[in-house]
Amino acid sequence: FHCVFDHATNNTSNCNDNSDNERGVIIPENAKAVCHRDLPPIDPIHLQEQSVHSGSILLFYQYIEPLWTKEQHKRALKKVIEIGLQYNITGRGRVAQEGLNCTLTGRPGDIRSFCTSLREWDEIFLETDFKITDGVEWSKMFKSLSIRKANELVAYGLAGDKAPSLKKFAGTHLEADEYHKAMQDPETVIIDVRNAYESAIGSFKPPEGGAKLIDPKMRNSIEFPKWLNSKETQEELNGKKVLMYCTGGIRCERATALLNQMSAVNEDLKPKGVYHCRGGIERYVKTFPA
């Protein structure tokens, strides 16, 4: 994410470029997640170039609740690698008892076959928002496949029983266009759940008179629970609608659930709803391209 988003102009531009996007472009279809929907078709231009010039990148995650058993975890790791090798997929992934998080590359058709195979293997992946970008230069693709066993998908220090239940406490998903509108509310705060170095590259710019942006300035994700538990933070969030965002959505899943879990037992922390952008910045900038 190499841009600041200017809500007033629908502008996604380089952080050093203050030019406005006079077109005000929005692509509503790109705001919609593919959960329980057909995967996006391959653009004919990319079909013609599948041989050597053009590939695709796939970003996705899927939390599992209740947790996979140790044996199920082992089988899941083996299965994901097996499907990846079957379709010549490359990239990086983590498989934990709490689920799966991957960034993968491959030919457009093979990427879609990989997603379909996951859905056929376990229906939980019908709930997955597979984010596919076609037309990626082959030289920029991953060279090999590495799927690792992990204790936690995001290093919040909340593995296993420490993790807030997503079924009980998960924040409400907003599609990218809905999130865009929500930033206009002056009684709203927006939390950038990414690490400080990512936020420094670019962040959302709410409209004047709209929501307030908060940057926790975390060096890494494990600092988030402590930041959220501070009195100063809770005073800022109490009585406000809370929006969160991150790169692809995965960090917000646990982050919103943690806030809702804390507010359930803390009378001084009562936000007026906790939300996050489904698909994160990645889906947002496809909905509001520069």
mmCIF file of C-alpha atoms in Angstrom:
data_model
loop_
_atom_site.group_PDB
_atom_site.id
_atom_site.type_symbol
_atom_site.label_atom_id
_atom_site.label_comp_id
_atom_site.label_asym_id
_atom_site.label_seq_id
_atom_site.Cartn_x
_atom_site.Cartn_y
_atom_site.Cartn_z
ATOM 1 C CA PHE A 1 0.000 0.000 0.000
ATOM 2 C CA HIS A 2 1.993 2.953 -1.292
ATOM 3 C CA CYS A 3 -0.600 5.680 -1.056
ATOM 4 C CA VAL A 4 -2.605 8.051 1.055
ATOM 5 C CA PHE A 5 -6.308 7.842 0.365
ATOM 6 C CA ASP A 6 -7.984 11.231 0.179
ATOM 7 C CA HIS A 7 -11.646 10.600 0.959
ATOM 8 C CA ALA A 8 -12.791 13.957 -0.393
ATOM 9 C CA THR A 9 -11.451 13.303 -3.887
ATOM 10 C CA ASN A 10 -11.562 9.466 -4.061
ATOM 11 C CA ASN A 11 -7.821 9.786 -4.638
ATOM 12 C CA THR A 12 -5.257 7.078 -4.090
ATOM 13 C CA SER A 13 -1.901 8.615 -4.869
ATOM 14 C CA ASN A 14 1.735 8.367 -3.965
ATOM 15 C CA CYS A 15 2.416 9.910 -0.571
ATOM 16 C CA ASN A 16 4.623 12.536 -2.171
ATOM 17 C CA ASP A 17 2.043 13.414 -4.809
ATOM 18 C CA ASN A 18 -0.755 15.764 -3.779
ATOM 19 C CA SER A 19 -2.508 15.779 -7.142
ATOM 20 C CA ASP A 20 -6.237 15.075 -7.077
ATOM 21 C CA ASN A 21 -8.043 12.322 -8.909
ATOM 22 C CA GLU A 22 -10.626 14.381 -10.754
ATOM 23 C CA ARG A 23 -12.304 11.285 -12.132
ATOM 24 C CA GLY A 24 -13.644 10.173 -8.742
ATOM 25 C CA VAL A 25 -13.455 6.583 -10.003
ATOM 26 C CA ILE A 26 -15.289 3.847 -8.142
ATOM 27 C CA ILE A 27 -15.691 0.218 -9.230
ATOM 28 C CA PRO A 28 -18.536 -1.138 -7.034
ATOM 29 C CA GLU A 29 -18.091 -4.743 -8.166
ATOM 30 C CA ASN A 30 -14.565 -4.780 -6.751
ATOM 31 C CA ALA A 31 -15.934 -3.937 -3.302
ATOM 32 C CA LYS A 32 -17.701 -7.286 -3.042
ATOM 33 C CA ALA A 33 -16.012 -10.231 -1.365
ATOM 34 C CA VAL A 34 -16.152 -13.600 -3.128
ATOM 35 C CA CYS A 35 -17.393 -15.462 -0.049
ATOM 36 C CA HIS A 36 -20.049 -17.956 -1.213
ATOM 37 C CA ARG A 37 -19.745 -16.508 -4.729
ATOM 38 C CA ASP A 38 -18.088 -17.553 -7.976
ATOM 39 C CA LEU A 39 -14.447 -16.574 -8.306
ATOM 40 C CA PRO A 40 -13.806 -13.624 -10.648
ATOM 41 C CA PRO A 41 -13.373 -14.655 -14.293
ATOM 42 C CA ILE A 42 -10.040 -14.241 -16.035
ATOM 43 C CA ASP A 43 -9.893 -11.178 -18.255
ATOM 44 C CA PRO A 44 -9.405 -12.369 -21.872
ATOM 45 C CA ILE A 45 -6.255 -10.256 -22.192
ATOM 46 C CA HIS A 46 -4.626 -12.317 -19.459
ATOM 47 C CA LEU A 47 -5.850 -15.575 -20.962
ATOM 48 C CA GLN A 48 -3.899 -14.740 -24.105
ATOM 49 C CA GLU A 49 -0.714 -14.223 -22.109
ATOM 50 C CA GLN A 50 -0.882 -17.174 -19.700
ATOM 51 C CA SER A 51 2.096 -18.904 -21.268
ATOM 52 C CA VAL A 52 5.038 -16.812 -20.088
ATOM 53 C CA HIS A 53 4.213 -13.132 -19.653
ATOM 54 C CA SER A 54 1.408 -12.892 -17.096
ATOM 55 C CA GLY A 55 0.570 -14.468 -13.769
ATOM 56 C CA SER A 56 -1.711 -13.852 -10.820
ATOM 57 C CA ILE A 57 -1.298 -13.151 -7.127
ATOM 58 C CA LEU A 58 -3.682 -14.519 -4.504
ATOM 59 C CA LEU A 59 -4.117 -13.177 -0.976
ATOM 60 C CA PHE A 60 -6.406 -14.938 1.473
ATOM 61 C CA TYR A 61 -6.865 -16.055 5.043
ATOM 62 C CA GLN A 62 -9.385 -18.222 6.847
ATOM 63 C CA TYR A 63 -9.825 -18.564 10.583
ATOM 64 C CA ILE A 64 -11.085 -21.873 11.969
ATOM 65 C CA GLU A 65 -13.308 -22.056 15.042
ATOM 66 C CA PRO A 66 -13.292 -24.306 16.974
ATOM 67 C CA LEU A 67 -9.570 -24.813 16.438
ATOM 68 C CA TRP A 68 -8.308 -27.682 14.367
ATOM 69 C CA THR A 69 -7.006 -30.530 16.511
ATOM 70 C CA LYS A 70 -3.295 -31.282 16.256
ATOM 71 C CA GLU A 71 -4.073 -34.077 13.806
ATOM 72 C CA GLN A 72 -6.361 -31.872 11.719
ATOM 73 C CA HIS A 73 -3.671 -29.182 11.737
ATOM 74 C CA LYS A 74 -1.147 -31.682 10.426
ATOM 75 C CA ARG A 75 -3.530 -32.865 7.697
ATOM 76 C CA ALA A 76 -4.365 -29.276 6.688
ATOM 77 C CA LEU A 77 -0.694 -28.403 6.277
ATOM 78 C CA LYS A 78 -0.148 -31.481 4.116
ATOM 79 C CA LYS A 79 -3.272 -30.805 2.038
ATOM 80 C CA VAL A 80 -2.476 -27.165 1.263
ATOM 81 C CA ILE A 81 1.015 -28.124 0.101
ATOM 82 C CA GLU A 82 -0.419 -30.981 -1.963
ATOM 83 C CA ILE A 83 -2.918 -28.724 -3.767
ATOM 84 C CA GLY A 84 -0.266 -26.060 -4.280
ATOM 85 C CA LEU A 85 2.140 -28.486 -5.913
ATOM 86 C CA GLN A 86 -0.661 -29.922 -8.046
ATOM 87 C CA TYR A 87 -1.249 -26.533 -9.662
ATOM 88 C CA ASN A 88 2.354 -25.275 -9.709
ATOM 89 C CA ILE A 89 1.564 -22.608 -7.112
ATOM 90 C CA THR A 90 4.386 -20.618 -5.532
ATOM 91 C CA GLY A 91 4.423 -18.274 -2.569
ATOM 92 C CA ARG A 92 4.331 -18.189 1.218
ATOM 93 C CA GLY A 93 1.785 -19.367 3.757
ATOM 94 C CA ARG A 94 1.195 -20.145 7.408
ATOM 95 C CA VAL A 95 -1.023 -22.923 8.716
ATOM 96 C CA ALA A 96 -1.955 -22.826 12.396
ATOM 97 C CA GLN A 97 -4.586 -24.633 14.438
ATOM 98 C CA GLU A 98 -6.581 -21.400 14.140
ATOM 99 C CA GLY A 99 -6.493 -21.384 10.334
ATOM 100 C CA LEU A 100 -4.601 -20.421 7.219
ATOM 101 C CA ASN A 101 -2.981 -17.260 5.800
ATOM 102 C CA CYS A 102 -1.309 -17.195 2.377
ATOM 103 C CA THR A 103 0.149 -14.980 -0.343
ATOM 104 C CA LEU A 104 0.527 -17.106 -3.461
ATOM 105 C CA THR A 105 1.298 -16.728 -7.157
ATOM 106 C CA GLY A 106 0.660 -18.793 -10.264
ATOM 107 C CA ARG A 107 -0.984 -18.779 -13.658
ATOM 108 C CA PRO A 108 -4.502 -17.258 -13.623
ATOM 109 C CA GLY A 109 -6.279 -20.561 -14.212
ATOM 110 C CA ASP A 110 -4.112 -22.459 -11.735
ATOM 111 C CA ILE A 111 -4.741 -19.888 -8.998
ATOM 112 C CA ARG A 112 -8.483 -20.313 -9.451
ATOM 113 C CA SER A 113 -8.151 -24.109 -9.493
ATOM 114 C CA PHE A 114 -6.249 -23.893 -6.199
ATOM 115 C CA CYS A 115 -9.099 -21.889 -4.619
ATOM 116 C CA THR A 116 -11.732 -24.269 -5.983
ATOM 117 C CA SER A 117 -9.821 -27.269 -4.641
ATOM 118 C CA LEU A 118 -9.703 -25.728 -1.167
ATOM 119 C CA ARG A 119 -13.469 -25.193 -1.302
ATOM 120 C CA GLU A 120 -13.988 -28.804 -2.383
ATOM 121 C CA TRP A 121 -11.705 -30.089 0.355
ATOM 122 C CA ASP A 122 -13.424 -28.189 3.182
ATOM 123 C CA GLU A 123 -16.613 -26.124 2.922
ATOM 124 C CA ILE A 124 -15.204 -23.611 5.432
ATOM 125 C CA PHE A 125 -13.314 -22.120 2.470
ATOM 126 C CA LEU A 126 -16.616 -21.106 0.871
ATOM 127 C CA GLU A 127 -16.476 -18.358 3.503
ATOM 128 C CA THR A 128 -13.027 -17.224 2.352
ATOM 129 C CA ASP A 129 -12.530 -13.932 0.539
ATOM 130 C CA PHE A 130 -10.011 -14.967 -2.124
ATOM 131 C CA LYS A 131 -8.440 -11.745 -3.436
ATOM 132 C CA ILE A 132 -7.001 -12.354 -6.915
ATOM 133 C CA THR A 133 -5.010 -9.896 -9.013
ATOM 134 C CA ASP A 134 -4.252 -10.910 -12.595
ATOM 135 C CA GLY A 135 -1.704 -9.413 -14.967
ATOM 136 C CA VAL A 136 1.292 -9.709 -12.654
ATOM 137 C CA GLU A 137 4.643 -9.807 -14.467
ATOM 138 C CA TRP A 138 6.100 -13.295 -14.338
ATOM 139 C CA SER A 139 9.415 -11.929 -13.077
ATOM 140 C CA LYS A 140 7.639 -10.690 -9.940
ATOM 141 C CA MET A 141 6.169 -14.077 -9.021
ATOM 142 C CA PHE A 142 7.444 -16.195 -6.154
ATOM 143 C CA LYS A 143 9.997 -18.792 -7.237
ATOM 144 C CA SER A 144 8.988 -21.578 -4.849
ATOM 145 C CA LEU A 145 6.257 -22.697 -2.447
ATOM 146 C CA SER A 146 6.788 -22.481 1.313
ATOM 147 C CA ILE A 147 3.873 -23.348 3.614
ATOM 148 C CA ARG A 148 4.922 -23.363 7.275
ATOM 149 C CA LYS A 149 3.374 -24.681 10.432
ATOM 150 C CA ALA A 150 2.656 -21.823 12.863
ATOM 151 C CA ASN A 151 1.237 -21.286 16.337
ATOM 152 C CA GLU A 152 -0.605 -18.095 15.399
ATOM 153 C CA LEU A 153 -1.546 -16.453 12.086
ATOM 154 C CA VAL A 154 -0.874 -12.936 13.391
ATOM 155 C CA ALA A 155 1.614 -12.561 16.254
ATOM 156 C CA TYR A 156 -0.667 -10.895 18.790
ATOM 157 C CA GLY A 157 0.455 -13.291 21.524
ATOM 158 C CA LEU A 158 -3.114 -14.630 21.626
ATOM 159 C CA ALA A 159 -2.706 -18.193 20.432
ATOM 160 C CA GLY A 160 -5.029 -21.017 21.462
ATOM 161 C CA ASP A 161 -7.320 -20.330 24.424
ATOM 162 C CA LYS A 162 -5.991 -16.764 24.757
ATOM 163 C CA ALA A 163 -7.567 -15.751 21.442
ATOM 164 C CA PRO A 164 -10.925 -13.916 21.569
ATOM 165 C CA SER A 165 -13.676 -15.951 19.921
ATOM 166 C CA LEU A 166 -14.518 -14.665 16.449
ATOM 167 C CA LYS A 167 -17.950 -16.278 16.607
ATOM 168 C CA LYS A 168 -18.769 -14.333 19.778
ATOM 169 C CA PHE A 169 -16.817 -11.096 19.387
ATOM 170 C CA ALA A 170 -15.772 -10.490 15.764
ATOM 171 C CA GLY A 171 -16.297 -6.976 14.428
ATOM 172 C CA THR A 172 -18.780 -6.311 11.649
ATOM 173 C CA HIS A 173 -17.457 -6.514 8.095
ATOM 174 C CA LEU A 174 -18.072 -3.511 5.864
ATOM 175 C CA GLU A 175 -17.559 -3.769 2.127
ATOM 176 C CA ALA A 176 -15.127 -1.191 0.760
ATOM 177 C CA ASP A 177 -17.827 1.215 -0.455
ATOM 178 C CA GLU A 178 -19.652 0.982 2.896
ATOM 179 C CA TYR A 179 -16.407 1.629 4.752
ATOM 180 C CA HIS A 180 -15.781 4.650 2.552
ATOM 181 C CA LYS A 181 -19.132 6.162 3.595
ATOM 182 C CA ALA A 182 -18.574 5.318 7.269
ATOM 183 C CA MET A 183 -15.447 7.507 7.333
ATOM 184 C CA GLN A 184 -17.670 10.574 6.969
ATOM 185 C CA ASP A 185 -19.125 10.187 10.475
ATOM 186 C CA PRO A 186 -17.531 12.660 12.958
ATOM 187 C CA GLU A 187 -18.464 10.344 15.847
ATOM 188 C CA THR A 188 -16.170 7.671 14.439
ATOM 189 C CA VAL A 189 -12.528 6.803 15.079
ATOM 190 C CA ILE A 190 -10.405 4.828 12.635
ATOM 191 C CA ILE A 191 -7.591 2.598 13.887
ATOM 192 C CA ASP A 192 -4.712 1.614 11.610
ATOM 193 C CA VAL A 193 -3.906 -1.897 12.840
ATOM 194 C CA ARG A 194 -0.698 -2.183 10.804
ATOM 195 C CA ASN A 195 2.838 -1.734 12.057
ATOM 196 C CA ALA A 196 4.326 1.769 12.213
ATOM 197 C CA TYR A 197 6.630 1.332 9.217
ATOM 198 C CA GLU A 198 3.620 0.339 7.069
ATOM 199 C CA SER A 199 1.546 3.282 8.296
ATOM 200 C CA ALA A 200 4.421 5.637 7.479
ATOM 201 C CA ILE A 201 4.251 4.568 3.824
ATOM 202 C CA GLY A 202 0.582 5.484 3.504
ATOM 203 C CA SER A 203 -2.727 5.586 5.341
ATOM 204 C CA PHE A 204 -6.352 6.602 4.949
ATOM 205 C CA LYS A 205 -7.134 10.303 5.025
ATOM 206 C CA PRO A 206 -10.687 10.792 6.365
ATOM 207 C CA PRO A 207 -12.673 13.775 5.072
ATOM 208 C CA GLU A 208 -12.516 17.098 6.881
ATOM 209 C CA GLY A 209 -15.126 17.060 9.626
ATOM 210 C CA GLY A 210 -15.355 13.286 9.460
ATOM 211 C CA ALA A 211 -13.798 10.435 11.404
ATOM 212 C CA LYS A 212 -10.588 10.742 13.420
ATOM 213 C CA LEU A 213 -7.627 8.576 12.405
ATOM 214 C CA ILE A 214 -5.623 6.917 15.194
ATOM 215 C CA ASP A 215 -2.220 5.344 14.570
ATOM 216 C CA PRO A 216 -1.092 3.127 17.491
ATOM 217 C CA LYS A 217 2.504 3.356 16.169
ATOM 218 C CA MET A 218 3.209 -0.303 16.875
ATOM 219 C CA ARG A 219 6.584 -1.825 16.080
ATOM 220 C CA ASN A 220 4.836 -5.176 15.737
ATOM 221 C CA SER A 221 1.397 -6.702 16.314
ATOM 222 C CA ILE A 222 2.181 -8.098 19.746
ATOM 223 C CA GLU A 223 2.049 -4.514 21.082
ATOM 224 C CA PHE A 224 -1.605 -4.060 20.061
ATOM 225 C CA PRO A 225 -3.302 -5.727 23.071
ATOM 226 C CA LYS A 226 -1.288 -3.547 25.480
ATOM 227 C CA TRP A 227 -2.100 -0.404 23.490
ATOM 228 C CA LEU A 228 -5.801 -1.305 23.426
ATOM 229 C CA ASN A 229 -5.783 -1.933 27.168
ATOM 230 C CA SER A 230 -4.370 1.515 28.014
ATOM 231 C CA LYS A 231 -6.643 4.057 29.709
ATOM 232 C CA GLU A 232 -5.817 6.735 27.149
ATOM 233 C CA THR A 233 -6.826 4.495 24.234
ATOM 234 C CA GLN A 234 -10.044 3.393 25.885
ATOM 235 C CA GLU A 235 -11.055 6.989 26.585
ATOM 236 C CA GLU A 236 -10.669 7.745 22.870
ATOM 237 C CA LEU A 237 -12.797 4.749 21.849
ATOM 238 C CA ASN A 238 -15.539 4.909 24.473
ATOM 239 C CA GLY A 239 -18.847 6.061 23.008
ATOM 240 C CA LYS A 240 -17.497 6.134 19.450
ATOM 241 C CA LYS A 241 -18.069 4.009 16.395
ATOM 242 C CA VAL A 242 -14.760 2.225 15.782
ATOM 243 C CA LEU A 243 -13.454 1.359 12.320
ATOM 244 C CA MET A 244 -10.277 -0.667 11.845
ATOM 245 C CA TYR A 245 -8.243 -1.442 8.757
ATOM 246 C CA CYS A 246 -5.114 -3.337 7.753
ATOM 247 C CA THR A 247 -3.564 -4.600 4.524
ATOM 248 C CA GLY A 248 -5.728 -7.634 3.780
ATOM 249 C CA GLY A 249 -8.153 -7.897 6.688
ATOM 250 C CA ILE A 250 -6.608 -10.657 8.783
ATOM 251 C CA ARG A 251 -5.180 -8.451 11.534
ATOM 252 C CA CYS A 252 -8.533 -6.740 11.993
ATOM 253 C CA GLU A 253 -10.337 -10.033 12.625
ATOM 254 C CA ARG A 254 -8.635 -10.637 15.962
ATOM 255 C CA ALA A 255 -8.207 -6.915 16.729
ATOM 256 C CA THR A 256 -11.933 -6.139 16.488
ATOM 257 C CA ALA A 257 -12.785 -9.289 18.446
ATOM 258 C CA LEU A 258 -10.355 -8.308 21.196
ATOM 259 C CA LEU A 259 -11.957 -4.859 21.499
ATOM 260 C CA ASN A 260 -15.460 -6.345 21.666
ATOM 261 C CA GLN A 261 -14.339 -8.904 24.240
ATOM 262 C CA MET A 262 -12.796 -6.192 26.415
ATOM 263 C CA SER A 263 -15.836 -3.943 26.126
ATOM 264 C CA ALA A 264 -18.095 -6.782 27.278
ATOM 265 C CA VAL A 265 -16.473 -6.705 30.735
ATOM 266 C CA ASN A 266 -15.399 -3.060 30.996
ATOM 267 C CA GLU A 267 -18.049 -0.463 31.824
ATOM 268 C CA ASP A 268 -15.688 2.346 30.808
ATOM 269 C CA LEU A 269 -15.199 0.938 27.302
ATOM 270 C CA LYS A 270 -18.442 0.928 25.344
ATOM 271 C CA PRO A 271 -17.891 1.709 21.651
ATOM 272 C CA LYS A 272 -20.967 2.234 19.468
ATOM 273 C CA GLY A 273 -20.126 -0.640 17.168
ATOM 274 C CA VAL A 274 -16.840 -2.109 15.946
ATOM 275 C CA TYR A 275 -16.271 -2.537 12.218
ATOM 276 C CA HIS A 276 -13.526 -3.325 9.735
ATOM 277 C CA CYS A 277 -13.014 -3.200 5.978
ATOM 278 C CA ARG A 278 -13.533 -6.630 4.444
ATOM 279 C CA GLY A 279 -10.482 -7.429 2.362
ATOM 280 C CA GLY A 280 -8.576 -4.507 3.871
ATOM 281 C CA ILE A 281 -6.649 -1.911 1.893
ATOM 282 C CA GLU A 282 -6.075 -4.425 -0.900
ATOM 283 C CA ARG A 283 -9.796 -4.573 -1.767
ATOM 284 C CA TYR A 284 -10.365 -0.902 -0.984
ATOM 285 C CA VAL A 285 -7.860 0.424 -3.526
ATOM 286 C CA LYS A 286 -9.359 -1.857 -6.182
ATOM 287 C CA THR A 287 -12.747 -0.307 -5.454
ATOM 288 C CA PHE A 288 -11.369 3.259 -5.489
ATOM 289 C CA PRO A 289 -8.432 3.107 -7.957
ATOM 290 C CA ALA A 290 -6.252 6.117 -8.623
#
